[in-house]
Amino acid sequence: MNIVVCIKQVPDSAQIRVHPVTNTIMRQGVPTIINPYDLFALEEALCLRDRFGGTVTVITMGPPMADTSLRKALAYGADRAVLLTDRFFAGSDTLATSFALSQGISRLAAEAPVDIVFTGKQTIDGDTAQVGPGIAKRLNLHQLTYVEHIDSLDLEAREITVRRRAEGGVQVLKTGLPCLITMLEGTNSIRFASMDDMFRAARTRLDKWSAKDAGVEDMQKCGLRGSPTVVKKVFAPSPRTEKAKIIDIAGLEPAQIADAAIETLFEANPELHEDLRAFASGA
Amino acid sequence: MSQPPNRPQPARSKGLPEHLKDYRGVWVVVEAERGHAHTVSWELLGEGRKLADELEVDLGAVVMGPPEPWLDEVCAEAGAHGADLVYRIADPVLHDYRTQPFTQGLTALVETYKPEILLLGATTLGRDLAGSVATTLATGLTADCTELAIDMETRSMASTRPTFGGSLLCTIHTLNFRPQMATVRPRVMAMPKRVDGTDPKIIDHPLNLAEDDIITKVLDYVLDRDDDKPRLAYADIVVAGGMGLGSPENFQLVIELARVLGAEYGGSRPLVQKGWIPADRQIGQTGKTIRPKLYIAAGISGAVQHRVGTEGADMILAINTDPNAPIFEFAHYGIVGDALKILPALTEAFRTRLTALKGAA
């Protein structure tokens, strides 16, 4: 069985700082990581390979330095890694990204048919959750988003049954292969990569594909030109005209601070006091 | 990545192509599943009404589902929440949400009636469907918008959303493609007033898809148990904690205060990433957007994405040791102090008051 996992190298959002004066992102020194949501997809793929045999290929589109994340994925146990990197990919929105990735996956599928494509549910930097469905549509894969569990996989019948998180419950869906699965967070935890694994990964040769290598014929579909959305401006939210009124707690004990806070809240909004009265009387 | 030198002018500078100029109207996809419409659809109709009025066009609602009486009720509700027109596809294969038939139905409606704007809720259904339809139509889709406006000069929609992991906002346009698509999370837009007695025009459209042509089958639908669902989005009082609590054990202080107040509790994004709390307790733009009467935020610094998800609160009380924490920029009241000491004190003080009130009642 051949599985492809799409991953993205993202800045570690916990460490992003905004310059207080210019309101621009301070990227210097911000470490990059594999998008955390993608690790659930990768682990699920590795588990399936361990059970059914076959290969797991990780693929990403990004700058040359995105190889760091691919090597990390190799260390976790992926068999092969493909980096789609080309200046023509620069400035891609989700539509252009799904185009580039589906081109890369098509080339892989031409070498050996792909059974399942995995992605994370979304990235932590873009938060769109749009690239997975985009790939499914372009490659005509059965689309299974927000999957929390794979109930069964029958390679002979080419059928898969999964549990998909919906708004008020869980759908149990059966569909055919090939399919695309976006994996929900918290469904598994990524295995441990030993020092040996990391050394092995460091020695593994990565496939670096340009747009042409991936089989792109129409460069108009790539990058900025292939992106229907245009970012007009990036800005910090305007501060509220009024900042928080700081409750004076100088010299007060915690119990007195709590009283002062509650009095302030009730005074500002008597309705809260009424609500609490209703709550106390069991309404 | 660097830009290619001497690259040809991108297609986008040419303006809206001739064949897209007759796209008119604002549409909202009403999310109706198993007899119920999701309230985000009504919130979107409220927002869509404003956009449609500004563009001087009709507001349309898309309703797709099985041919059952409840679907008619959903159509009437769409009218009551502001839709002038309802585009309805009623077909038995739409009994449950599945990507393929819903994508085919919505795509056919768009290609037939040509709306300029198409809005969906950023739910598991809406995001699944929007991504598939936008790719089919090869048009622009902006996720999780927090503000929608019209730029009358280009007649394009300005969609604002958090970016860079929620540290900044950005405004995105789809200039040369139609429809302009966007998703909005539940509770981000205000619920419009319901108006009875409206009579929206209903336009029925066929699906032309047989069950045998759909590979994906729904074997079962396991409803969530009511008591294990956090009701963060609709709670009147919400108490939340952040990394300032220092350890997962200290999060218990948040839960205790919430319990005394009969409130819901949650936390900031880093807590979910660290596994201190489950993902469905995450408060903020990338988690749950809340609109409570009172929001108590303890040890939360107040990143933009958190701010965007909590600004709808009537009153925000922030507790943080850092007087320069961004949360004091948008909270209404602040206590510069140690949440670990103040949370239990608040719990105790509220408990005392509640006991007194109970005695008086």
PDB file of N, CA and C in Angstrom, chain A residues 177-207:
ATOM      1  N   LEU A 177     -11.111   3.411  -2.176  1.00  0.00           N
ATOM      2  CA  LEU A 177      -9.765   3.939  -2.357  1.00  0.00           C
ATOM      3  C   LEU A 177      -9.616   4.290  -3.839  1.00  0.00           C
ATOM      4  N   PRO A 178      -8.782   5.266  -4.177  1.00  0.00           N
ATOM      5  CA  PRO A 178      -7.988   6.093  -3.269  1.00  0.00           C
ATOM      6  C   PRO A 178      -8.830   7.178  -2.613  1.00  0.00           C
ATOM      7  N   CYS A 179      -8.385   7.564  -1.399  1.00  0.00           N
ATOM      8  CA  CYS A 179      -9.109   8.602  -0.683  1.00  0.00           C
ATOM      9  C   CYS A 179      -8.125   9.587  -0.067  1.00  0.00           C
ATOM     10  N   LEU A 180      -8.657  10.714   0.353  1.00  0.00           N
ATOM     11  CA  LEU A 180      -7.851  11.700   1.076  1.00  0.00           C
ATOM     12  C   LEU A 180      -8.442  11.868   2.464  1.00  0.00           C
ATOM     13  N   ILE A 181      -7.572  11.749   3.461  1.00  0.00           N
ATOM     14  CA  ILE A 181      -8.011  11.841   4.850  1.00  0.00           C
ATOM     15  C   ILE A 181      -7.352  13.045   5.502  1.00  0.00           C
ATOM     16  N   THR A 182      -8.149  13.950   6.098  1.00  0.00           N
ATOM     17  CA  THR A 182      -7.541  14.954   6.973  1.00  0.00           C
ATOM     18  C   THR A 182      -7.797  14.493   8.402  1.00  0.00           C
ATOM     19  N   MET A 183      -6.690  14.338   9.119  1.00  0.00           N
ATOM     20  CA  MET A 183      -6.738  13.685  10.428  1.00  0.00           C
ATOM     21  C   MET A 183      -6.984  14.711  11.527  1.00  0.00           C
ATOM     22  N   LEU A 184      -7.877  14.379  12.438  1.00  0.00           N
ATOM     23  CA  LEU A 184      -8.193  15.255  13.566  1.00  0.00           C
ATOM     24  C   LEU A 184      -7.081  15.180  14.619  1.00  0.00           C
ATOM     25  N   GLU A 185      -6.908  16.268  15.369  1.00  0.00           N
ATOM     26  CA  GLU A 185      -5.872  16.275  16.401  1.00  0.00           C
ATOM     27  C   GLU A 185      -6.265  15.376  17.572  1.00  0.00           C
ATOM     28  N   GLY A 186      -5.267  14.953  18.313  1.00  0.00           N
ATOM     29  CA  GLY A 186      -5.535  14.168  19.515  1.00  0.00           C
ATOM     30  C   GLY A 186      -5.899  12.725  19.249  1.00  0.00           C
ATOM     31  N   THR A 187      -5.751  12.280  18.000  1.00  0.00           N
ATOM     32  CA  THR A 187      -6.172  10.933  17.641  1.00  0.00           C
ATOM     33  C   THR A 187      -5.087   9.896  17.920  1.00  0.00           C
ATOM     34  N   ASN A 188      -3.852  10.340  18.026  1.00  0.00           N
ATOM     35  CA  ASN A 188      -2.732   9.430  18.289  1.00  0.00           C
ATOM     36  C   ASN A 188      -1.592  10.308  18.781  1.00  0.00           C
ATOM     37  N   SER A 189      -0.449   9.725  19.086  1.00  0.00           N
ATOM     38  CA  SER A 189       0.694  10.608  19.339  1.00  0.00           C
ATOM     39  C   SER A 189       1.903  10.072  18.602  1.00  0.00           C
ATOM     40  N   ILE A 190       2.635  10.995  18.037  1.00  0.00           N
ATOM     41  CA  ILE A 190       3.734  10.640  17.139  1.00  0.00           C
ATOM     42  C   ILE A 190       4.775   9.804  17.877  1.00  0.00           C
ATOM     43  N   ARG A 191       5.277   8.802  17.187  1.00  0.00           N
ATOM     44  CA  ARG A 191       6.270   7.906  17.786  1.00  0.00           C
ATOM     45  C   ARG A 191       7.571   8.633  18.074  1.00  0.00           C
ATOM     46  N   PHE A 192       8.414   7.970  18.810  1.00  0.00           N
ATOM     47  CA  PHE A 192       9.695   8.544  19.197  1.00  0.00           C
ATOM     48  C   PHE A 192      10.720   8.328  18.074  1.00  0.00           C
ATOM     49  N   ALA A 193      11.482   9.352  17.774  1.00  0.00           N
ATOM     50  CA  ALA A 193      12.561   9.194  16.792  1.00  0.00           C
ATOM     51  C   ALA A 193      13.886   9.137  17.544  1.00  0.00           C
ATOM     52  N   SER A 194      14.595   8.029  17.392  1.00  0.00           N
ATOM     53  CA  SER A 194      15.853   7.871  18.121  1.00  0.00           C
ATOM     54  C   SER A 194      16.979   8.611  17.404  1.00  0.00           C
ATOM     55  N   MET A 195      18.115   8.707  18.081  1.00  0.00           N
ATOM     56  CA  MET A 195      19.288   9.335  17.481  1.00  0.00           C
ATOM     57  C   MET A 195      19.653   8.628  16.176  1.00  0.00           C
ATOM     58  N   ASP A 196      19.579   7.279  16.201  1.00  0.00           N
ATOM     59  CA  ASP A 196      19.911   6.499  14.998  1.00  0.00           C
ATOM     60  C   ASP A 196      18.993   6.866  13.842  1.00  0.00           C
ATOM     61  N   ASP A 197      17.686   7.014  14.184  1.00  0.00           N
ATOM     62  CA  ASP A 197      16.715   7.394  13.150  1.00  0.00           C
ATOM     63  C   ASP A 197      17.092   8.732  12.529  1.00  0.00           C
ATOM     64  N   MET A 198      17.533   9.636  13.376  1.00  0.00           N
ATOM     65  CA  MET A 198      17.861  10.968  12.868  1.00  0.00           C
ATOM     66  C   MET A 198      19.102  10.932  11.986  1.00  0.00           C
ATOM     67  N   PHE A 199      20.083  10.106  12.382  1.00  0.00           N
ATOM     68  CA  PHE A 199      21.278   9.978  11.539  1.00  0.00           C
ATOM     69  C   PHE A 199      20.909   9.374  10.185  1.00  0.00           C
ATOM     70  N   ARG A 200      20.045   8.337  10.239  1.00  0.00           N
ATOM     71  CA  ARG A 200      19.610   7.701   9.000  1.00  0.00           C
ATOM     72  C   ARG A 200      18.896   8.728   8.111  1.00  0.00           C
ATOM     73  N   ALA A 201      18.023   9.519   8.741  1.00  0.00           N
ATOM     74  CA  ALA A 201      17.261  10.520   7.984  1.00  0.00           C
ATOM     75  C   ALA A 201      18.191  11.553   7.361  1.00  0.00           C
ATOM     76  N   ALA A 202      19.242  11.913   8.111  1.00  0.00           N
ATOM     77  CA  ALA A 202      20.164  12.924   7.610  1.00  0.00           C
ATOM     78  C   ALA A 202      20.895  12.428   6.368  1.00  0.00           C
ATOM     79  N   ARG A 203      21.072  11.097   6.281  1.00  0.00           N
ATOM     80  CA  ARG A 203      21.793  10.534   5.129  1.00  0.00           C
ATOM     81  C   ARG A 203      20.880  10.234   3.947  1.00  0.00           C
ATOM     82  N   THR A 204      19.559  10.221   4.190  1.00  0.00           N
ATOM     83  CA  THR A 204      18.635   9.867   3.112  1.00  0.00           C
ATOM     84  C   THR A 204      18.601  10.977   2.053  1.00  0.00           C
ATOM     85  N   ARG A 205      18.567  10.554   0.810  1.00  0.00           N
ATOM     86  CA  ARG A 205      18.497  11.540  -0.263  1.00  0.00           C
ATOM     87  C   ARG A 205      17.046  12.001  -0.427  1.00  0.00           C
ATOM     88  N   LEU A 206      16.856  13.310  -0.476  1.00  0.00           N
ATOM     89  CA  LEU A 206      15.507  13.843  -0.697  1.00  0.00           C
ATOM     90  C   LEU A 206      15.298  14.030  -2.189  1.00  0.00           C
ATOM     91  N   ASP A 207      14.059  13.855  -2.632  1.00  0.00           N
ATOM     92  CA  ASP A 207      13.726  14.234  -4.006  1.00  0.00           C
ATOM     93  C   ASP A 207      13.380  15.704  -3.997  1.00  0.00           C
TER      94      ASP A 207
END
